[in-house]
Amino acid sequence: MENIFDTHAHYSSRRFDADRDALLTALPAGGVCGVVECATHSGDARAVLALAHRYPFVYAALGIHPESLIEQDAATVAVYGGDWRAELDALRPLFDDARVVAVGEIGLDRHWPIPEEEQLALFEAQLALAAGLGLPCSIHDREAHAEMYALLRRYRPRGVLHCYSGSAEDARWLAAQGLYFGFGGSATYKNARRAREVLAAVPRERVLLETDCPYMAPEPVRGTRNDSRNIAHVAAAIGTVWGMAPQAVLDLTAQNARDLFGL
Ligand SMILES: [Zn+2]
């Protein structure tokens, strides 16, 4: 396999502390041609940038994830006392770095008890930031479809709905609006009927592959620490829906990633 482009990864996670450099060094030989490494707050943004400078196939996305509003060890809480506006100001100069290709990971999350008004304001501020910088967004939407879609209709950002979990019906208008859809391990799970419906409904030029590693390892390695090489399993699952060879799925989706991120 070659041309594996992982559009959403978290190699800065402490779950890679023991072998991060050995693993990243091994990825190209495992077929990986690109990785968009996503920050979740200002505390990991510099680590994300460092990886993007050390490895030519790694690109950076910077942003404040909604969960950072409540995680005690996130910089949003630990350093800025929940003042995400101050944190976003501090983060802003890092976007001058040429290795930054997106604003992310940003979004809405109603799975965790995150204050509604604050996360909406944080997300809107980052959509405005992305528009001002001319960058696409890597968007997290967990159990918040209605609020998310209202904002996407209003702000019309460029970007990808990472780990897309909405319906095929919504995917059609989101695609028509220019958005991309990220698929990872969950598209290989037994109950992935909805993902298969979406994959059949949207233009193939709008589909991206991703890990969200260290999480979301696909079948047949589900439950293990994930890394970009496992995307080969996701490509195989999508290939069965599209009637395409896994390598053709990888080739197509890698080009889609280059189109969105301007590479
Ligand atoms: Zn993520």
Coordinates of C-alpha atoms and ligand atoms in Angstrom, one line a residue:
M1 CA 0.0 0.0 0.0
E2 CA 1.1 3.6 -0.7
N3 CA -0.5 7.0 -0.7
I4 CA -2.0 6.8 2.8
F5 CA -2.9 10.3 3.7
D6 CA -4.1 10.6 7.3
T7 CA -6.1 13.9 7.6
H8 CA -6.6 13.8 11.4
A9 CA -4.0 12.5 13.9
H10 CA -2.9 13.2 17.4
Y11 CA 0.7 11.9 17.5
S12 CA 1.4 14.6 20.3
S13 CA -0.7 12.4 22.6
R14 CA 1.2 11.0 25.6
R15 CA 0.2 7.6 24.4
F16 CA 3.0 8.0 21.8
D17 CA 5.6 9.2 24.3
A18 CA 7.5 5.9 24.5
D19 CA 8.1 5.5 20.8
R20 CA 6.9 8.6 18.9
D21 CA 10.0 9.2 16.8
A22 CA 10.5 5.6 16.0
L23 CA 6.9 5.2 14.9
L24 CA 6.8 8.4 12.8
T25 CA 10.1 7.5 11.2
A26 CA 8.6 4.1 10.2
L27 CA 5.4 5.6 8.7
P28 CA 6.6 6.3 5.1
A29 CA 7.9 2.7 4.7
G30 CA 4.3 1.7 5.8
G31 CA 2.9 3.6 2.9
V32 CA 2.1 6.9 4.6
C33 CA 2.5 10.0 2.4
G34 CA 0.8 12.6 4.6
V35 CA -0.5 13.3 8.1
V36 CA -2.4 16.3 9.4
E37 CA -1.5 16.5 13.0
C38 CA -4.1 18.3 15.1
A39 CA -3.7 20.3 18.2
T40 CA -6.4 20.4 20.8
H41 CA -5.3 23.6 22.7
S42 CA -2.4 25.9 23.0
G43 CA -0.6 23.5 25.3
D44 CA 0.0 20.9 22.6
A45 CA 0.2 23.3 19.6
R46 CA 4.0 23.7 19.9
A47 CA 4.5 19.9 20.0
V48 CA 2.3 19.7 16.9
L49 CA 4.4 22.3 15.1
A50 CA 7.6 20.6 16.1
L51 CA 6.4 17.3 14.5
A52 CA 5.5 19.2 11.3
H53 CA 9.0 20.6 11.2
R54 CA 10.8 17.3 11.9
Y55 CA 8.9 15.2 9.4
P56 CA 8.3 16.4 5.9
F57 CA 5.1 14.5 5.5
V58 CA 3.5 15.9 8.7
Y59 CA 1.4 19.1 8.5
A60 CA -0.1 21.0 11.4
A61 CA -3.6 22.0 12.3
L62 CA -3.9 24.4 15.3
G63 CA -7.0 25.1 17.4
I64 CA -8.8 24.8 20.7
H65 CA -11.0 21.7 21.0
P66 CA -14.3 22.2 22.9
E67 CA -13.3 19.5 25.4
S68 CA -10.3 21.7 26.3
L69 CA -12.9 24.0 28.1
I70 CA -13.4 21.4 30.8
E71 CA -10.2 19.3 30.8
Q72 CA -8.2 20.2 33.9
D73 CA -4.9 19.5 32.3
A74 CA -5.7 21.5 29.1
A75 CA -4.0 24.8 28.8
T76 CA -7.4 26.4 28.4
V77 CA -8.1 25.5 32.0
A78 CA -4.7 25.0 33.5
V79 CA -3.0 28.1 32.1
Y80 CA -5.8 30.5 31.1
G81 CA -8.4 29.6 33.7
G82 CA -11.0 28.9 31.0
D83 CA -10.3 32.2 29.3
W84 CA -10.2 30.9 25.7
R85 CA -10.2 34.4 24.2
A86 CA -6.8 35.0 25.9
E87 CA -5.6 31.6 24.8
L88 CA -6.7 32.2 21.2
D89 CA -4.8 35.5 21.2
A90 CA -1.7 33.6 22.4
L91 CA -2.2 31.0 19.7
R92 CA -2.6 33.4 16.9
P93 CA 1.1 34.1 16.1
L94 CA 1.7 30.3 15.6
F95 CA -0.5 30.4 12.5
D96 CA 2.2 32.4 10.7
D97 CA 4.2 29.1 10.5
A98 CA 4.1 27.8 6.9
R99 CA 3.6 24.2 8.1
V100 CA 0.1 25.1 9.4
V101 CA -2.5 24.0 6.9
A102 CA -5.7 24.1 8.9
V103 CA -7.6 25.5 11.9
G104 CA -8.4 22.4 14.1
E105 CA -9.4 20.6 15.9
I106 CA -12.4 22.8 16.6
G107 CA -16.1 22.1 16.9
L108 CA -19.0 21.3 19.2
D109 CA -19.4 18.4 21.7
R110 CA -22.6 17.6 23.6
H111 CA -21.4 14.3 24.8
W112 CA -19.4 15.9 27.6
P113 CA -20.8 18.5 30.0
I114 CA -19.2 21.5 28.3
P115 CA -21.0 24.9 28.8
E116 CA -23.1 25.5 25.7
E117 CA -22.7 29.2 25.3
E118 CA -18.9 29.1 25.7
Q119 CA -18.3 26.3 23.2
L120 CA -20.5 28.0 20.6
A121 CA -18.6 31.2 21.1
L122 CA -15.3 29.5 20.9
F123 CA -16.2 27.6 17.7
E124 CA -17.6 30.8 16.1
A125 CA -14.4 32.7 16.9
Q126 CA -12.3 30.0 15.3
L127 CA -14.5 29.8 12.2
A128 CA -13.9 33.6 11.9
L129 CA -10.2 33.0 12.4
A130 CA -10.0 30.4 9.7
A131 CA -11.9 32.7 7.3
G132 CA -9.5 35.5 8.0
L133 CA -6.5 33.3 7.5
G134 CA -7.9 31.6 4.4
L135 CA -7.5 28.2 6.0
P136 CA -9.8 25.1 6.0
C137 CA -11.1 23.8 9.3
S138 CA -10.9 20.3 10.9
I139 CA -14.2 20.1 12.6
H140 CA -15.4 17.9 15.5
D141 CA -19.2 17.3 15.8
R142 CA -20.2 15.0 18.6
E143 CA -23.9 14.7 19.2
A144 CA -24.3 18.4 18.2
H145 CA -25.6 18.1 14.6
A146 CA -28.4 20.7 14.8
E147 CA -26.2 23.5 16.2
M148 CA -23.3 22.5 14.0
Y149 CA -25.3 22.6 10.8
A150 CA -26.8 25.9 11.6
L151 CA -23.3 27.4 12.0
L152 CA -22.0 25.7 8.9
R153 CA -24.9 27.2 6.9
R154 CA -24.2 30.6 8.3
Y155 CA -20.4 30.8 8.1
R156 CA -19.9 28.5 5.1
P157 CA -16.3 27.5 6.2
R158 CA -14.0 25.4 4.0
G159 CA -13.0 22.2 5.7
V160 CA -13.7 18.6 6.8
L161 CA -16.2 17.2 9.1
H162 CA -13.8 14.8 10.9
C163 CA -15.2 11.3 11.8
Y164 CA -18.5 12.3 10.0
S165 CA -21.5 10.8 12.0
G166 CA -24.4 12.6 10.3
S167 CA -26.9 11.3 7.9
A168 CA -26.6 10.7 4.1
E169 CA -29.3 13.3 3.6
D170 CA -27.3 16.0 5.5
A171 CA -24.1 14.9 3.8
R172 CA -25.6 15.8 0.4
W173 CA -26.1 19.5 1.2
L174 CA -22.9 19.7 3.2
A175 CA -21.1 18.4 0.1
A176 CA -22.9 20.8 -2.1
Q177 CA -21.7 23.6 0.2
G178 CA -18.1 22.4 -0.4
L179 CA -17.4 20.5 2.8
Y180 CA -15.4 17.2 3.0
F181 CA -16.1 14.1 5.1
G182 CA -13.5 12.3 7.2
F183 CA -13.8 8.5 7.6
G184 CA -11.7 6.4 10.0
G185 CA -11.9 3.3 12.1
S186 CA -15.6 3.5 12.8
A187 CA -16.4 3.0 9.0
T188 CA -15.0 -0.5 9.4
Y189 CA -17.2 -1.5 12.4
K190 CA -20.0 -3.9 12.1
N191 CA -22.7 -1.3 12.8
A192 CA -21.3 1.2 10.2
R193 CA -24.5 1.1 8.1
R194 CA -24.8 4.8 8.3
A195 CA -21.2 5.5 7.2
R196 CA -21.8 3.2 4.2
E197 CA -24.9 5.1 3.3
V198 CA -23.0 8.4 3.4
L199 CA -20.1 6.9 1.4
A200 CA -22.6 5.9 -1.3
A201 CA -24.3 9.3 -1.3
V202 CA -21.5 11.9 -1.4
P203 CA -19.1 12.7 -4.3
R204 CA -16.0 10.6 -3.9
E205 CA -13.9 13.7 -4.4
R206 CA -15.1 14.9 -1.0
V207 CA -14.1 11.9 1.1
L208 CA -10.9 11.9 3.2
L209 CA -9.4 9.2 5.3
E210 CA -8.2 9.6 8.9
T211 CA -7.2 7.8 12.1
D212 CA -7.9 10.2 15.0
C213 CA -5.0 8.2 16.5
P214 CA -4.3 7.1 19.1
Y215 CA -8.1 6.4 19.2
M216 CA -10.5 4.6 16.8
A217 CA -8.4 1.8 15.5
P218 CA -10.2 0.0 12.6
E219 CA -11.2 -3.7 12.4
P220 CA -9.4 -6.0 12.6
V221 CA -7.1 -4.2 15.0
R222 CA -9.9 -2.4 16.9
G223 CA -9.0 -1.6 20.5
T224 CA -5.3 -1.3 19.9
R225 CA -3.4 2.0 19.7
N226 CA -4.1 3.4 16.3
D227 CA -1.6 4.8 13.8
S228 CA -1.8 6.0 10.1
R229 CA -0.8 2.7 8.6
N230 CA -4.1 1.2 9.8
I231 CA -5.9 3.4 7.2
A232 CA -5.2 0.6 4.8
H233 CA -8.1 -1.3 6.5
V234 CA -10.4 1.7 6.2
A235 CA -9.6 2.0 2.5
A236 CA -10.5 -1.7 2.1
A237 CA -13.8 -1.2 3.8
I238 CA -14.6 1.9 1.6
G239 CA -13.5 0.0 -1.5
T240 CA -16.2 -2.6 -0.9
V241 CA -18.8 0.2 -0.9
W242 CA -17.4 1.9 -3.9
G243 CA -16.4 -1.2 -5.9
M244 CA -12.8 0.0 -6.0
A245 CA -9.5 -1.6 -5.1
P246 CA -8.1 -0.4 -1.7
Q247 CA -5.1 1.2 -3.5
A248 CA -7.4 3.2 -5.8
V249 CA -9.3 4.5 -2.7
L250 CA -6.0 5.6 -1.1
D251 CA -4.9 7.3 -4.3
L252 CA -8.2 9.2 -4.7
T253 CA -8.5 10.3 -1.1
A254 CA -4.8 11.4 -0.9
Q255 CA -5.5 13.7 -3.8
N256 CA -8.6 14.9 -2.1
A257 CA -6.5 15.8 1.0
R258 CA -4.0 17.7 -1.1
D259 CA -6.8 19.6 -2.8
L260 CA -8.4 20.6 0.5
F261 CA -5.2 21.5 2.3
G262 CA -3.6 23.1 -0.7
L263 CA -0.5 20.9 -0.8
Ligands
ZN1 ZN -9.3 14.4 17.0

